């Protein structure tokens, strides 16, 4: 057991690599703790195995309690701007053609014409204001907006 420090380092490196497949900031913190324990194990005699174990346990607890929430806060920002299709929800548009329950009409979003159908199969005349509820494929699902809703 002269090379116990090497085992700690290998475990740490494998856990850090494993974090690539599970981006949760859990395995990487345990891997960092293993690296700390490996460094300590390099400098202490092999018969004092409890010292690297204590370093591992304390550093894992501290990293998980203090560092993980900070990492998750900056990785998964709840206020991040929507993009692509998600950014279309809630947009107020004008119906280009009549939208009714029997056929799809069209709405213009920026420079693009999109097929549109109503959420509740109501009739929307051309020129009326509509709000995008959701997107299904290349069709936007809209609802009618009255002047008081704008």
PDB file of C-alpha atoms in Angstrom:
ATOM      1  CA  UNK A   1       0.000   0.000   0.000  1.00  0.00           C
ATOM      2  CA  UNK A   2       2.954   2.311  -0.602  1.00  0.00           C
ATOM      3  CA  UNK A   3       1.210   3.855  -3.632  1.00  0.00           C
ATOM      4  CA  UNK A   4      -2.153   4.639  -2.001  1.00  0.00           C
ATOM      5  CA  UNK A   5      -1.768   8.224  -3.174  1.00  0.00           C
ATOM      6  CA  UNK A   6      -1.787   6.994  -6.766  1.00  0.00           C
ATOM      7  CA  UNK A   7      -5.093   5.204  -6.215  1.00  0.00           C
ATOM      8  CA  UNK A   8      -6.597   8.436  -4.843  1.00  0.00           C
ATOM      9  CA  UNK A   9      -5.354  10.373  -7.880  1.00  0.00           C
ATOM     10  CA  UNK A  10      -6.682   7.805 -10.370  1.00  0.00           C
ATOM     11  CA  UNK A  11     -10.095   7.789  -8.677  1.00  0.00           C
ATOM     12  CA  UNK A  12     -10.133  11.600  -8.728  1.00  0.00           C
ATOM     13  CA  UNK A  13      -9.256  11.783 -12.410  1.00  0.00           C
ATOM     14  CA  UNK A  14     -11.875   9.148 -13.323  1.00  0.00           C
ATOM     15  CA  UNK A  15     -14.562  11.031 -11.389  1.00  0.00           C
ATOM     16  CA  UNK A  16     -13.649  14.314 -13.044  1.00  0.00           C
ATOM     17  CA  UNK A  17     -13.838  12.636 -16.459  1.00  0.00           C
ATOM     18  CA  UNK A  18     -17.159  11.042 -15.457  1.00  0.00           C
ATOM     19  CA  UNK A  19     -18.592  14.514 -14.832  1.00  0.00           C
ATOM     20  CA  UNK A  20     -18.566  15.044 -18.594  1.00  0.00           C
ATOM     21  CA  UNK A  21     -21.411  12.544 -18.906  1.00  0.00           C
ATOM     22  CA  UNK A  22     -23.438  13.840 -15.929  1.00  0.00           C
ATOM     23  CA  UNK A  23     -23.216  17.648 -15.763  1.00  0.00           C
ATOM     24  CA  UNK A  24     -24.486  17.963 -12.204  1.00  0.00           C
ATOM     25  CA  UNK A  25     -21.370  19.275 -10.419  1.00  0.00           C
ATOM     26  CA  UNK A  26     -21.460  16.269  -8.114  1.00  0.00           C
ATOM     27  CA  UNK A  27     -18.864  13.834  -9.431  1.00  0.00           C
ATOM     28  CA  UNK A  28     -16.344  16.573 -10.168  1.00  0.00           C
ATOM     29  CA  UNK A  29     -16.443  17.800  -6.574  1.00  0.00           C
ATOM     30  CA  UNK A  30     -15.895  14.284  -5.240  1.00  0.00           C
ATOM     31  CA  UNK A  31     -13.084  13.912  -7.786  1.00  0.00           C
ATOM     32  CA  UNK A  32     -11.452  17.101  -6.553  1.00  0.00           C
ATOM     33  CA  UNK A  33     -11.724  15.793  -2.995  1.00  0.00           C
ATOM     34  CA  UNK A  34     -10.041  12.584  -4.121  1.00  0.00           C
ATOM     35  CA  UNK A  35      -7.209  14.617  -5.623  1.00  0.00           C
ATOM     36  CA  UNK A  36      -6.812  16.487  -2.322  1.00  0.00           C
ATOM     37  CA  UNK A  37      -6.690  13.164  -0.481  1.00  0.00           C
ATOM     38  CA  UNK A  38      -4.120  11.845  -2.974  1.00  0.00           C
ATOM     39  CA  UNK A  39      -1.883  14.849  -2.436  1.00  0.00           C
ATOM     40  CA  UNK A  40      -2.108  14.434   1.337  1.00  0.00           C
ATOM     41  CA  UNK A  41      -1.505  10.665   1.047  1.00  0.00           C
ATOM     42  CA  UNK A  42       1.689  11.372  -0.905  1.00  0.00           C
ATOM     43  CA  UNK A  43       3.165  13.276   2.033  1.00  0.00           C
ATOM     44  CA  UNK A  44       2.004  11.123   4.992  1.00  0.00           C
ATOM     45  CA  UNK A  45       3.200   7.612   5.818  1.00  0.00           C
ATOM     46  CA  UNK A  46       1.183   4.734   4.339  1.00  0.00           C
ATOM     47  CA  UNK A  47       0.184   3.403   7.767  1.00  0.00           C
ATOM     48  CA  UNK A  48      -1.743   6.660   8.504  1.00  0.00           C
ATOM     49  CA  UNK A  49      -4.568   5.926   6.043  1.00  0.00           C
ATOM     50  CA  UNK A  50      -7.121   7.762   8.181  1.00  0.00           C
ATOM     51  CA  UNK A  51      -5.568  11.179   7.425  1.00  0.00           C
ATOM     52  CA  UNK A  52      -6.318  11.095   3.648  1.00  0.00           C
ATOM     53  CA  UNK A  53      -9.752   9.657   4.460  1.00  0.00           C
ATOM     54  CA  UNK A  54     -10.459  12.585   6.795  1.00  0.00           C
ATOM     55  CA  UNK A  55      -9.231  15.063   4.178  1.00  0.00           C
ATOM     56  CA  UNK A  56     -11.466  13.382   1.605  1.00  0.00           C
ATOM     57  CA  UNK A  57     -14.554  13.433   3.850  1.00  0.00           C
ATOM     58  CA  UNK A  58     -14.126  17.028   5.012  1.00  0.00           C
ATOM     59  CA  UNK A  59     -13.288  18.432   1.581  1.00  0.00           C
ATOM     60  CA  UNK A  60     -16.217  16.562  -0.026  1.00  0.00           C
ATOM     61  CA  UNK A  61     -18.630  17.934   2.551  1.00  0.00           C
ATOM     62  CA  UNK A  62     -17.317  21.477   2.225  1.00  0.00           C
ATOM     63  CA  UNK A  63     -17.306  21.440  -1.569  1.00  0.00           C
ATOM     64  CA  UNK A  64     -20.820  20.004  -1.780  1.00  0.00           C
ATOM     65  CA  UNK A  65     -22.216  22.427   0.775  1.00  0.00           C
ATOM     66  CA  UNK A  66     -20.516  25.625  -0.392  1.00  0.00           C
ATOM     67  CA  UNK A  67     -19.279  25.285  -3.968  1.00  0.00           C
ATOM     68  CA  UNK A  68     -21.994  23.198  -5.645  1.00  0.00           C
ATOM     69  CA  UNK A  69     -24.835  25.714  -5.115  1.00  0.00           C
ATOM     70  CA  UNK A  70     -22.681  28.482  -6.561  1.00  0.00           C
ATOM     71  CA  UNK A  71     -21.815  26.388  -9.625  1.00  0.00           C
ATOM     72  CA  UNK A  72     -25.445  25.406 -10.190  1.00  0.00           C
ATOM     73  CA  UNK A  73     -26.576  29.013  -9.843  1.00  0.00           C
ATOM     74  CA  UNK A  74     -24.309  30.175 -12.642  1.00  0.00           C
ATOM     75  CA  UNK A  75     -24.776  27.103 -14.836  1.00  0.00           C
ATOM     76  CA  UNK A  76     -28.559  26.931 -14.754  1.00  0.00           C
ATOM     77  CA  UNK A  77     -29.656  30.561 -14.810  1.00  0.00           C
ATOM     78  CA  UNK A  78     -33.419  30.727 -14.285  1.00  0.00           C
ATOM     79  CA  UNK A  79     -33.595  34.197 -15.861  1.00  0.00           C
ATOM     80  CA  UNK A  80     -31.812  33.259 -19.066  1.00  0.00           C
ATOM     81  CA  UNK A  81     -33.254  34.726 -22.238  1.00  0.00           C
ATOM     82  CA  UNK A  82     -35.336  32.410 -24.378  1.00  0.00           C
ATOM     83  CA  UNK A  83     -34.217  31.755 -27.905  1.00  0.00           C
ATOM     84  CA  UNK A  84     -35.490  30.140 -31.073  1.00  0.00           C
ATOM     85  CA  UNK A  85     -38.976  28.662 -30.750  1.00  0.00           C
ATOM     86  CA  UNK A  86     -39.206  29.336 -27.004  1.00  0.00           C
ATOM     87  CA  UNK A  87     -38.813  33.057 -27.657  1.00  0.00           C
ATOM     88  CA  UNK A  88     -41.903  33.051 -29.888  1.00  0.00           C
ATOM     89  CA  UNK A  89     -44.334  32.231 -27.056  1.00  0.00           C
ATOM     90  CA  UNK A  90     -46.349  35.244 -25.991  1.00  0.00           C
ATOM     91  CA  UNK A  91     -45.546  37.368 -29.053  1.00  0.00           C
ATOM     92  CA  UNK A  92     -48.421  39.563 -30.252  1.00  0.00           C
ATOM     93  CA  UNK A  93     -48.870  39.363 -34.027  1.00  0.00           C
ATOM     94  CA  UNK A  94     -51.403  40.367 -36.656  1.00  0.00           C
ATOM     95  CA  UNK A  95     -53.263  37.692 -38.608  1.00  0.00           C
ATOM     96  CA  UNK A  96     -52.396  37.964 -42.295  1.00  0.00           C
ATOM     97  CA  UNK A  97     -55.279  35.749 -43.426  1.00  0.00           C
ATOM     98  CA  UNK A  98     -58.442  34.411 -41.844  1.00  0.00           C
ATOM     99  CA  UNK A  99     -57.788  31.694 -39.269  1.00  0.00           C
ATOM    100  CA  UNK A 100     -60.666  29.337 -38.586  1.00  0.00           C
ATOM    101  CA  UNK A 101     -61.333  25.779 -37.489  1.00  0.00           C
ATOM    102  CA  UNK A 102     -61.437  24.296 -40.999  1.00  0.00           C
ATOM    103  CA  UNK A 103     -58.133  25.532 -42.397  1.00  0.00           C
ATOM    104  CA  UNK A 104     -54.929  27.134 -41.236  1.00  0.00           C
ATOM    105  CA  UNK A 105     -54.388  30.821 -41.684  1.00  0.00           C
ATOM    106  CA  UNK A 106     -51.126  32.680 -41.620  1.00  0.00           C
ATOM    107  CA  UNK A 107     -49.428  35.153 -39.326  1.00  0.00           C
ATOM    108  CA  UNK A 108     -46.320  37.189 -40.005  1.00  0.00           C
ATOM    109  CA  UNK A 109     -43.482  37.050 -37.501  1.00  0.00           C
ATOM    110  CA  UNK A 110     -40.718  39.447 -38.523  1.00  0.00           C
ATOM    111  CA  UNK A 111     -40.217  38.630 -42.203  1.00  0.00           C
ATOM    112  CA  UNK A 112     -41.563  35.075 -42.114  1.00  0.00           C
ATOM    113  CA  UNK A 113     -45.080  33.817 -42.724  1.00  0.00           C
ATOM    114  CA  UNK A 114     -46.121  31.029 -40.379  1.00  0.00           C
ATOM    115  CA  UNK A 115     -49.066  28.681 -40.634  1.00  0.00           C
ATOM    116  CA  UNK A 116     -51.393  29.411 -37.742  1.00  0.00           C
ATOM    117  CA  UNK A 117     -54.382  27.747 -36.152  1.00  0.00           C
ATOM    118  CA  UNK A 118     -56.408  28.726 -33.164  1.00  0.00           C
ATOM    119  CA  UNK A 119     -56.194  27.009 -29.837  1.00  0.00           C
ATOM    120  CA  UNK A 120     -59.963  26.654 -29.424  1.00  0.00           C
ATOM    121  CA  UNK A 121     -60.958  26.565 -33.152  1.00  0.00           C
ATOM    122  CA  UNK A 122     -62.488  30.036 -32.955  1.00  0.00           C
ATOM    123  CA  UNK A 123     -62.514  32.309 -36.010  1.00  0.00           C
ATOM    124  CA  UNK A 124     -59.978  35.115 -36.288  1.00  0.00           C
ATOM    125  CA  UNK A 125     -60.322  37.560 -39.154  1.00  0.00           C
ATOM    126  CA  UNK A 126     -57.384  38.962 -41.120  1.00  0.00           C
ATOM    127  CA  UNK A 127     -55.892  42.003 -39.415  1.00  0.00           C
ATOM    128  CA  UNK A 128     -56.868  40.996 -35.859  1.00  0.00           C
ATOM    129  CA  UNK A 129     -54.272  40.757 -33.111  1.00  0.00           C
ATOM    130  CA  UNK A 130     -53.288  37.273 -31.935  1.00  0.00           C
ATOM    131  CA  UNK A 131     -50.913  35.897 -29.300  1.00  0.00           C
ATOM    132  CA  UNK A 132     -48.713  32.844 -29.853  1.00  0.00           C
ATOM    133  CA  UNK A 133     -49.595  30.169 -27.301  1.00  0.00           C
ATOM    134  CA  UNK A 134     -47.204  27.455 -28.476  1.00  0.00           C
ATOM    135  CA  UNK A 135     -45.442  26.095 -31.546  1.00  0.00           C
ATOM    136  CA  UNK A 136     -46.165  22.656 -33.004  1.00  0.00           C
ATOM    137  CA  UNK A 137     -43.805  21.805 -35.826  1.00  0.00           C
ATOM    138  CA  UNK A 138     -44.067  24.606 -38.378  1.00  0.00           C
ATOM    139  CA  UNK A 139     -47.478  25.782 -37.134  1.00  0.00           C
ATOM    140  CA  UNK A 140     -48.080  28.364 -34.420  1.00  0.00           C
ATOM    141  CA  UNK A 141     -51.062  27.907 -32.142  1.00  0.00           C
ATOM    142  CA  UNK A 142     -52.603  31.302 -31.443  1.00  0.00           C
ATOM    143  CA  UNK A 143     -55.349  32.831 -29.348  1.00  0.00           C
ATOM    144  CA  UNK A 144     -57.319  35.970 -30.071  1.00  0.00           C
ATOM    145  CA  UNK A 145     -56.307  39.115 -28.216  1.00  0.00           C
ATOM    146  CA  UNK A 146     -58.775  41.863 -27.496  1.00  0.00           C
ATOM    147  CA  UNK A 147     -57.765  45.541 -27.279  1.00  0.00           C
ATOM    148  CA  UNK A 148     -58.047  45.413 -23.486  1.00  0.00           C
ATOM    149  CA  UNK A 149     -55.459  42.567 -23.330  1.00  0.00           C
ATOM    150  CA  UNK A 150     -52.877  44.646 -25.213  1.00  0.00           C
TER     151      UNK A 150
END
